[in-house]
PDB file of C-alpha atoms and ligand atoms in Angstrom:
ATOM      1  CA  MET A 160       0.000   0.002   0.001  1.00 38.00           C
ATOM      2  CA  SER A 161       1.241   3.516  -0.653  1.00 40.00           C
ATOM      3  CA  GLY A 162       0.474   6.949   0.765  1.00 53.00           C
ATOM      4  CA  GLY A 163      -1.766   9.296  -1.229  1.00 57.00           C
ATOM      5  CA  THR A 164      -0.848   9.277  -4.938  1.00 60.00           C
ATOM      6  CA  ASP A 165      -0.169  13.027  -4.634  1.00 72.00           C
ATOM      7  CA  GLY A 166       2.458  12.291  -1.944  1.00 78.00           C
ATOM      8  CA  SER A 167       0.105  13.273   0.852  1.00 90.00           C
ATOM      9  CA  LEU A 168      -0.021  11.421   4.139  1.00 95.00           C
ATOM     10  CA  ARG A 169      -3.102  11.349   6.351  1.00 96.00           C
ATOM     11  CA  LEU A 170      -2.559   9.581   9.638  1.00 97.00           C
ATOM     12  CA  VAL A 171      -4.547   9.234  12.831  1.00 98.00           C
ATOM     13  CA  LEU A 172      -2.514   8.684  16.003  1.00 98.00           C
ATOM     14  CA  PHE A 173      -4.892   6.812  18.258  1.00 98.00           C
ATOM     15  CA  GLY A 174      -4.602   5.567  21.844  1.00 98.00           C
ATOM     16  CA  ALA A 175      -5.459   6.192  25.485  1.00 97.00           C
ATOM     17  CA  PRO A 176      -4.440   9.440  27.210  1.00 96.00           C
ATOM     18  CA  GLY A 177      -0.773   9.282  28.139  1.00 95.00           C
ATOM     19  CA  VAL A 178       0.410   6.675  25.599  1.00 97.00           C
ATOM     20  CA  GLY A 179       2.687   9.264  23.982  1.00 95.00           C
ATOM     21  CA  LYS A 180       0.628  10.551  21.049  1.00 96.00           C
ATOM     22  CA  GLY A 181       1.652  14.189  21.592  1.00 94.00           C
ATOM     23  CA  THR A 182       5.328  13.364  22.156  1.00 94.00           C
ATOM     24  CA  GLN A 183       5.467  11.272  18.996  1.00 97.00           C
ATOM     25  CA  ALA A 184       3.451  13.689  16.899  1.00 97.00           C
ATOM     26  CA  ALA A 185       5.891  16.510  17.733  1.00 94.00           C
ATOM     27  CA  VAL A 186       8.723  14.430  16.214  1.00 96.00           C
ATOM     28  CA  LEU A 187       6.771  12.944  13.311  1.00 97.00           C
ATOM     29  CA  LYS A 188       5.445  16.300  12.082  1.00 96.00           C
ATOM     30  CA  GLU A 189       9.061  17.393  11.450  1.00 95.00           C
ATOM     31  CA  LYS A 190      10.126  14.111   9.860  1.00 95.00           C
ATOM     32  CA  LEU A 191       7.052  13.902   7.630  1.00 95.00           C
ATOM     33  CA  ALA A 192       6.475  17.636   7.032  1.00 94.00           C
ATOM     34  CA  VAL A 193       2.755  17.462   7.766  1.00 95.00           C
ATOM     35  CA  PRO A 194       0.851  19.515  10.364  1.00 95.00           C
ATOM     36  CA  HIS A 195       0.133  18.026  13.782  1.00 96.00           C
ATOM     37  CA  ILE A 196      -3.525  18.611  14.549  1.00 96.00           C
ATOM     38  CA  ALA A 197      -4.468  17.841  18.157  1.00 97.00           C
ATOM     39  CA  THR A 198      -7.992  18.505  19.382  1.00 97.00           C
ATOM     40  CA  GLY A 199      -6.611  18.738  22.933  1.00 96.00           C
ATOM     41  CA  ASP A 200      -4.382  21.659  21.816  1.00 94.00           C
ATOM     42  CA  LEU A 201      -7.246  23.336  19.920  1.00 95.00           C
ATOM     43  CA  LEU A 202      -9.464  23.004  22.995  1.00 96.00           C
ATOM     44  CA  ARG A 203      -6.781  24.288  25.379  1.00 93.00           C
ATOM     45  CA  ALA A 204      -6.418  27.356  23.134  1.00 93.00           C
ATOM     46  CA  ALA A 205     -10.219  27.840  23.202  1.00 94.00           C
ATOM     47  CA  MET A 206     -10.146  27.453  27.017  1.00 93.00           C
ATOM     48  CA  GLN A 207      -7.907  30.519  27.309  1.00 90.00           C
ATOM     49  CA  ALA A 208     -10.732  32.734  26.086  1.00 89.00           C
ATOM     50  CA  ASP A 209     -12.906  34.217  28.798  1.00 90.00           C
ATOM     51  CA  THR A 210     -16.113  33.445  26.892  1.00 93.00           C
ATOM     52  CA  PRO A 211     -19.062  31.216  27.799  1.00 93.00           C
ATOM     53  CA  THR A 212     -17.724  28.515  25.434  1.00 92.00           C
ATOM     54  CA  GLY A 213     -14.202  28.833  26.852  1.00 94.00           C
ATOM     55  CA  ARG A 214     -15.522  28.444  30.401  1.00 95.00           C
ATOM     56  CA  GLN A 215     -17.727  25.489  29.446  1.00 95.00           C
ATOM     57  CA  ILE A 216     -14.786  23.680  27.799  1.00 96.00           C
ATOM     58  CA  ARG A 217     -12.563  24.385  30.824  1.00 95.00           C
ATOM     59  CA  LYS A 218     -15.076  22.706  33.142  1.00 95.00           C
ATOM     60  CA  ILE A 219     -15.507  19.618  30.970  1.00 96.00           C
ATOM     61  CA  VAL A 220     -11.786  19.127  30.287  1.00 95.00           C
ATOM     62  CA  GLY A 221     -10.920  19.688  33.968  1.00 92.00           C
ATOM     63  CA  ARG A 222     -13.268  16.869  34.929  1.00 93.00           C
ATOM     64  CA  GLY A 223     -11.660  14.529  32.384  1.00 94.00           C
ATOM     65  CA  GLU A 224     -14.849  14.223  30.346  1.00 96.00           C
ATOM     66  CA  LEU A 225     -15.298  14.599  26.595  1.00 97.00           C
ATOM     67  CA  VAL A 226     -16.315  17.878  25.009  1.00 97.00           C
ATOM     68  CA  PRO A 227     -19.504  17.515  22.858  1.00 97.00           C
ATOM     69  CA  ASP A 228     -18.910  15.853  19.485  1.00 97.00           C
ATOM     70  CA  ALA A 229     -20.463  18.711  17.493  1.00 96.00           C
ATOM     71  CA  LEU A 230     -18.084  21.310  18.967  1.00 96.00           C
ATOM     72  CA  VAL A 231     -14.938  19.241  18.431  1.00 97.00           C
ATOM     73  CA  SER A 232     -15.933  18.098  14.957  1.00 97.00           C
ATOM     74  CA  ARG A 233     -16.590  21.715  13.918  1.00 95.00           C
ATOM     75  CA  MET A 234     -13.086  22.623  15.111  1.00 95.00           C
ATOM     76  CA  ILE A 235     -11.583  19.747  13.127  1.00 96.00           C
ATOM     77  CA  GLU A 236     -13.489  20.658   9.984  1.00 95.00           C
ATOM     78  CA  GLU A 237     -12.241  24.246  10.204  1.00 94.00           C
ATOM     79  CA  ARG A 238      -8.684  23.114  10.889  1.00 94.00           C
ATOM     80  CA  LEU A 239      -8.613  20.584   8.036  1.00 91.00           C
ATOM     81  CA  THR A 240      -9.774  23.303   5.659  1.00 87.00           C
ATOM     82  CA  ALA A 241      -6.608  25.335   6.361  1.00 85.00           C
ATOM     83  CA  SER A 242      -4.218  25.314   3.419  1.00 80.00           C
ATOM     84  CA  ASP A 243      -1.389  23.568   5.283  1.00 84.00           C
ATOM     85  CA  SER A 244      -3.502  20.394   5.534  1.00 84.00           C
ATOM     86  CA  GLY A 245      -3.371  19.873   1.774  1.00 84.00           C
ATOM     87  CA  ARG A 246      -0.301  17.626   1.959  1.00 86.00           C
ATOM     88  CA  GLY A 247      -1.780  15.618   4.754  1.00 94.00           C
ATOM     89  CA  PHE A 248      -2.029  15.692   8.517  1.00 96.00           C
ATOM     90  CA  LEU A 249      -1.285  13.896  11.706  1.00 97.00           C
ATOM     91  CA  LEU A 250      -4.445  13.765  13.794  1.00 97.00           C
ATOM     92  CA  ASP A 251      -3.946  13.349  17.538  1.00 97.00           C
ATOM     93  CA  GLY A 252      -6.811  12.928  20.007  1.00 97.00           C
ATOM     94  CA  TYR A 253      -9.466  12.828  17.287  1.00 98.00           C
ATOM     95  CA  PRO A 254     -11.664  10.870  16.696  1.00 98.00           C
ATOM     96  CA  ARG A 255     -12.491   9.896  20.270  1.00 98.00           C
ATOM     97  CA  THR A 256     -16.061   8.597  19.777  1.00 98.00           C
ATOM     98  CA  LEU A 257     -17.773   6.535  17.085  1.00 98.00           C
ATOM     99  CA  GLU A 258     -19.768   9.620  16.091  1.00 98.00           C
ATOM    100  CA  GLN A 259     -16.537  11.551  15.522  1.00 98.00           C
ATOM    101  CA  ALA A 260     -15.087   8.652  13.499  1.00 98.00           C
ATOM    102  CA  VAL A 261     -18.132   8.646  11.204  1.00 98.00           C
ATOM    103  CA  PHE A 262     -17.931  12.451  10.900  1.00 98.00           C
ATOM    104  CA  LEU A 263     -14.263  12.194   9.875  1.00 97.00           C
ATOM    105  CA  ASP A 264     -15.001   9.425   7.344  1.00 97.00           C
ATOM    106  CA  ARG A 265     -17.593  11.664   5.673  1.00 97.00           C
ATOM    107  CA  LEU A 266     -15.402  14.768   5.871  1.00 95.00           C
ATOM    108  CA  VAL A 267     -12.426  13.156   4.109  1.00 94.00           C
ATOM    109  CA  GLU A 268     -14.701  11.473   1.577  1.00 94.00           C
ATOM    110  CA  ARG A 269     -16.428  14.773   0.732  1.00 93.00           C
ATOM    111  CA  ARG A 270     -13.022  16.269   0.038  1.00 90.00           C
ATOM    112  CA  GLY A 271     -12.006  13.351  -2.177  1.00 90.00           C
ATOM    113  CA  MET A 272      -9.366  12.258   0.346  1.00 91.00           C
ATOM    114  CA  ARG A 273      -8.819   9.126   2.370  1.00 92.00           C
ATOM    115  CA  LEU A 274      -7.047   8.220   5.579  1.00 96.00           C
ATOM    116  CA  ASP A 275      -3.838   6.293   4.934  1.00 97.00           C
ATOM    117  CA  ARG A 276      -3.601   4.633   8.349  1.00 98.00           C
ATOM    118  CA  VAL A 277      -4.849   4.732  11.915  1.00 98.00           C
ATOM    119  CA  ILE A 278      -2.053   3.871  14.338  1.00 98.00           C
ATOM    120  CA  ASN A 279      -3.172   2.533  17.685  1.00 98.00           C
ATOM    121  CA  LEU A 280      -0.465   3.138  20.300  1.00 98.00           C
ATOM    122  CA  GLU A 281      -0.795   0.669  23.167  1.00 97.00           C
ATOM    123  CA  LEU A 282       0.483   0.809  26.740  1.00 96.00           C
ATOM    124  CA  PRO A 283      -0.551  -0.903  30.023  1.00 95.00           C
ATOM    125  CA  ALA A 284      -2.729   1.251  32.348  1.00 91.00           C
ATOM    126  CA  ALA A 285      -0.120   1.304  35.161  1.00 92.00           C
ATOM    127  CA  GLU A 286       2.477   2.746  32.780  1.00 94.00           C
ATOM    128  CA  ILE A 287      -0.017   5.347  31.508  1.00 95.00           C
ATOM    129  CA  ILE A 288      -0.771   6.609  35.019  1.00 94.00           C
ATOM    130  CA  GLY A 289       2.967   6.965  35.770  1.00 93.00           C
ATOM    131  CA  ARG A 290       3.530   8.905  32.558  1.00 94.00           C
ATOM    132  CA  LEU A 291       0.593  11.282  33.120  1.00 95.00           C
ATOM    133  CA  THR A 292       1.228  12.107  36.772  1.00 94.00           C
ATOM    134  CA  GLY A 293       4.882  13.030  36.045  1.00 94.00           C
ATOM    135  CA  ARG A 294       4.160  14.977  32.845  1.00 94.00           C
ATOM    136  CA  ARG A 295       5.080  18.673  32.725  1.00 96.00           C
ATOM    137  CA  ILE A 296       4.446  21.003  29.793  1.00 95.00           C
ATOM    138  CA  CYS A 297       6.183  24.242  28.861  1.00 96.00           C
ATOM    139  CA  GLY A 298       3.613  27.032  29.024  1.00 93.00           C
ATOM    140  CA  ALA A 299       5.493  28.972  26.323  1.00 94.00           C
ATOM    141  CA  CYS A 300       6.539  26.456  23.614  1.00 94.00           C
ATOM    142  CA  GLY A 301       4.503  23.357  24.497  1.00 91.00           C
ATOM    143  CA  ALA A 302       7.536  21.054  24.924  1.00 93.00           C
ATOM    144  CA  ILE A 303       6.718  17.971  26.986  1.00 93.00           C
ATOM    145  CA  PHE A 304       8.899  16.750  29.876  1.00 94.00           C
ATOM    146  CA  HIS A 305       8.585  14.040  32.499  1.00 94.00           C
ATOM    147  CA  LEU A 306       9.845  14.466  36.057  1.00 94.00           C
ATOM    148  CA  ARG A 307      11.426  10.991  36.029  1.00 91.00           C
ATOM    149  CA  PHE A 308      11.810   9.855  32.392  1.00 90.00           C
ATOM    150  CA  ASP A 309      12.798  13.150  30.744  1.00 91.00           C
ATOM    151  CA  PRO A 310      13.532  15.612  33.557  1.00 95.00           C
ATOM    152  CA  PRO A 311      14.142  19.278  32.719  1.00 96.00           C
ATOM    153  CA  GLN A 312      17.662  20.383  33.719  1.00 95.00           C
ATOM    154  CA  ASP A 313      16.335  23.218  35.871  1.00 90.00           C
ATOM    155  CA  GLY A 314      13.306  21.616  37.547  1.00 86.00           C
ATOM    156  CA  ALA A 315      10.857  24.456  36.899  1.00 91.00           C
ATOM    157  CA  ARG A 316      11.918  25.765  33.459  1.00 96.00           C
ATOM    158  CA  CYS A 317      11.925  24.515  29.881  1.00 97.00           C
ATOM    159  CA  ASP A 318      15.324  23.346  28.529  1.00 96.00           C
ATOM    160  CA  ARG A 319      14.539  24.798  25.124  1.00 95.00           C
ATOM    161  CA  CYS A 320      12.994  28.222  25.737  1.00 97.00           C
ATOM    162  CA  ARG A 321      13.244  28.698  29.545  1.00 97.00           C
ATOM    163  CA  GLY A 322       9.427  28.960  29.682  1.00 97.00           C
ATOM    164  CA  GLU A 323       7.686  27.988  32.892  1.00 96.00           C
ATOM    165  CA  LEU A 324       6.764  24.300  33.200  1.00 97.00           C
ATOM    166  CA  ARG A 325       3.223  23.465  34.247  1.00 95.00           C
ATOM    167  CA  GLN A 326       1.144  20.461  35.068  1.00 94.00           C
ATOM    168  CA  ARG A 327      -1.987  20.163  32.927  1.00 92.00           C
ATOM    169  CA  SER A 328      -5.165  20.773  34.961  1.00 90.00           C
ATOM    170  CA  ASP A 329      -6.443  17.329  33.870  1.00 93.00           C
ATOM    171  CA  ASP A 330      -3.259  15.461  34.860  1.00 94.00           C
ATOM    172  CA  THR A 331      -4.508  15.089  38.438  1.00 92.00           C
ATOM    173  CA  GLU A 332      -5.243  11.594  39.786  1.00 91.00           C
ATOM    174  CA  THR A 333      -9.027  12.122  39.818  1.00 93.00           C
ATOM    175  CA  ALA A 334      -9.157  13.505  36.272  1.00 94.00           C
ATOM    176  CA  ILE A 335      -6.779  10.780  34.992  1.00 95.00           C
ATOM    177  CA  ALA A 336      -9.034   8.039  36.409  1.00 94.00           C
ATOM    178  CA  GLU A 337     -12.031   9.629  34.670  1.00 95.00           C
ATOM    179  CA  ARG A 338     -10.136  10.056  31.374  1.00 95.00           C
ATOM    180  CA  LEU A 339      -9.168   6.368  31.378  1.00 96.00           C
ATOM    181  CA  ARG A 340     -12.760   5.345  32.182  1.00 97.00           C
ATOM    182  CA  VAL A 341     -14.066   7.563  29.372  1.00 97.00           C
ATOM    183  CA  TYR A 342     -11.428   6.125  27.011  1.00 97.00           C
ATOM    184  CA  ARG A 343     -12.559   2.556  27.674  1.00 97.00           C
ATOM    185  CA  ALA A 344     -16.272   3.378  27.419  1.00 98.00           C
ATOM    186  CA  GLN A 345     -16.375   5.844  24.515  1.00 97.00           C
ATOM    187  CA  THR A 346     -13.091   5.795  22.630  1.00 98.00           C
ATOM    188  CA  GLU A 347     -12.023   2.144  22.530  1.00 97.00           C
ATOM    189  CA  PRO A 348     -14.981   1.171  20.278  1.00 97.00           C
ATOM    190  CA  VAL A 349     -13.404   3.340  17.561  1.00 98.00           C
ATOM    191  CA  ILE A 350     -10.641   0.697  17.226  1.00 98.00           C
ATOM    192  CA  GLU A 351     -13.099  -1.807  15.778  1.00 98.00           C
ATOM    193  CA  HIS A 352     -14.490   0.840  13.416  1.00 98.00           C
ATOM    194  CA  TYR A 353     -11.070   1.195  11.768  1.00 98.00           C
ATOM    195  CA  GLU A 354     -10.210  -2.505  12.053  1.00 98.00           C
ATOM    196  CA  THR A 355     -13.298  -3.246   9.956  1.00 98.00           C
ATOM    197  CA  GLN A 356     -12.056  -0.746   7.354  1.00 97.00           C
ATOM    198  CA  GLY A 357      -8.642  -2.461   7.295  1.00 98.00           C
ATOM    199  CA  LEU A 358      -6.955   0.791   8.368  1.00 98.00           C
ATOM    200  CA  LEU A 359      -5.689  -0.111  11.825  1.00 98.00           C
ATOM    201  CA  THR A 360      -2.089  -0.878  12.834  1.00 98.00           C
ATOM    202  CA  THR A 361      -1.266  -1.427  16.497  1.00 98.00           C
ATOM    203  CA  VAL A 362       2.125  -0.248  17.746  1.00 98.00           C
ATOM    204  CA  ASP A 363       3.760  -0.966  21.116  1.00 98.00           C
ATOM    205  CA  GLY A 364       4.117   2.315  23.050  1.00 97.00           C
ATOM    206  CA  ASN A 365       6.641   0.906  25.550  1.00 96.00           C
ATOM    207  CA  GLY A 366      10.254   2.008  25.544  1.00 94.00           C
ATOM    208  CA  SER A 367      12.076   5.267  24.923  1.00 93.00           C
ATOM    209  CA  PRO A 368      10.495   7.967  22.743  1.00 93.00           C
ATOM    210  CA  ALA A 369      13.132   7.227  20.057  1.00 96.00           C
ATOM    211  CA  GLU A 370      12.284   3.513  20.046  1.00 97.00           C
ATOM    212  CA  VAL A 371       8.584   4.255  19.622  1.00 97.00           C
ATOM    213  CA  THR A 372       9.336   6.794  16.847  1.00 98.00           C
ATOM    214  CA  GLU A 373      11.271   4.096  14.986  1.00 98.00           C
ATOM    215  CA  ARG A 374       8.306   1.708  15.223  1.00 98.00           C
ATOM    216  CA  LEU A 375       5.990   4.418  13.907  1.00 98.00           C
ATOM    217  CA  MET A 376       8.368   5.263  11.067  1.00 97.00           C
ATOM    218  CA  GLN A 377       8.361   1.588  10.038  1.00 97.00           C
ATOM    219  CA  VAL A 378       4.586   1.852   9.618  1.00 97.00           C
ATOM    220  CA  VAL A 379       4.963   5.064   7.593  1.00 96.00           C
ATOM    221  CA  ARG A 380       7.687   3.518   5.391  1.00 95.00           C
ATOM    222  CA  ALA A 381       5.400   0.566   4.692  1.00 95.00           C
ATOM    223  CA  LEU A 382       2.965   3.133   3.261  1.00 93.00           C
ATOM    224  CA  GLY A 383       5.600   4.192   0.765  1.00 88.00           C
ATOM    225  CA  ARG A 384       6.737   7.375   2.540  1.00 80.00           C
TER     226      ARG A 384
HETATM  227  P1  LIG B 282      -5.723  15.505  25.092  1.00 70.47           P
HETATM  228  O1  LIG B 282      -4.774  16.646  25.056  1.00 70.47           O
HETATM  229  O2  LIG B 282      -5.871  14.811  23.747  1.00 70.47           O
HETATM  230  O3  LIG B 282      -5.457  14.542  26.211  1.00 70.47           O
HETATM  231  O4  LIG B 282      -7.168  16.145  25.374  1.00 70.47           O
HETATM  232  C1  LIG B 282      -7.431  16.830  26.594  1.00 70.47           C
HETATM  233  C2  LIG B 282      -8.910  16.873  26.853  1.00 70.47           C
HETATM  234  O5  LIG B 282      -9.574  17.617  25.804  1.00 70.47           O
HETATM  235  C3  LIG B 282      -9.623  15.527  26.874  1.00 70.47           C
HETATM  236  O6  LIG B 282      -9.514  14.877  28.116  1.00 70.47           O
HETATM  237  C4  LIG B 282     -11.055  15.956  26.554  1.00 70.47           C
HETATM  238  O7  LIG B 282     -11.672  16.555  27.681  1.00 70.47           O
HETATM  239  C5  LIG B 282     -10.846  17.046  25.523  1.00 70.47           C
HETATM  240  N1  LIG B 282     -10.788  16.461  24.142  1.00 70.47           N
HETATM  241  C6  LIG B 282      -9.695  16.350  23.351  1.00 70.47           C
HETATM  242  N2  LIG B 282      -9.997  15.798  22.183  1.00 70.47           N
HETATM  243  C7  LIG B 282     -11.326  15.539  22.225  1.00 70.47           C
HETATM  244  C8  LIG B 282     -12.243  14.932  21.327  1.00 70.47           C
HETATM  245  N3  LIG B 282     -11.832  14.466  20.126  1.00 70.47           N
HETATM  246  N4  LIG B 282     -13.539  14.821  21.715  1.00 70.47           N
HETATM  247  C9  LIG B 282     -13.954  15.288  22.911  1.00 70.47           C
HETATM  248  N5  LIG B 282     -13.144  15.853  23.822  1.00 70.47           N
HETATM  249  C10 LIG B 282     -11.833  15.976  23.487  1.00 70.47           C
END
């Protein structure tokens, strides 16, 4: 199988919260020269706004629940219309429900495109919890660190831009438990949706970030890219 005949590459990075989708996407977007589109990032940007929608999103995300399908799907449609998505994209955190998966199927079909592959990153729950509780994000450039696995040199500041490191408001133990419950109940069924379409490849998320990147690149190379 090959990537799009026009050289485009449309991938979905799928998996539970904390499996490393964001970390991997940050590397892959450079290697593959396609935009990284993460609904979590789009929502966090919307949360900054002091508007009724911003406040509503903040509450839902803080509880570890899912934002309504219609709102997220509208964001994705707008984002995929942007000109930089023409050569493909790396979707991260979307789709997260069957309804979203069907919406995406129709959206790409309407535009005469198709998804090249859905990569399901897998990791045991205990490992996920350890990764999420130690995760710290640079408030300025978005770089991701981990207190134990990838510690910043100066505990409180980003190695790259010296920005202040923060813990995400939904990386608390209560919110993590809810996010994992929501993943199993609402997101996991999406795996079968793509399995049926013959689009799914499962990749082991264990190991160092570089090891996981290499596994992902093997999948991409098998697509002819
Ligand atoms: P993430 O950065 O992907 O872990 O997303 C952070 C939070 O944003 C999630 O826990 C949800 O509350 C919300 N979110 C992100 N993507 C979606 C989506 N596709 N559908 C609904 N809610 C989402």
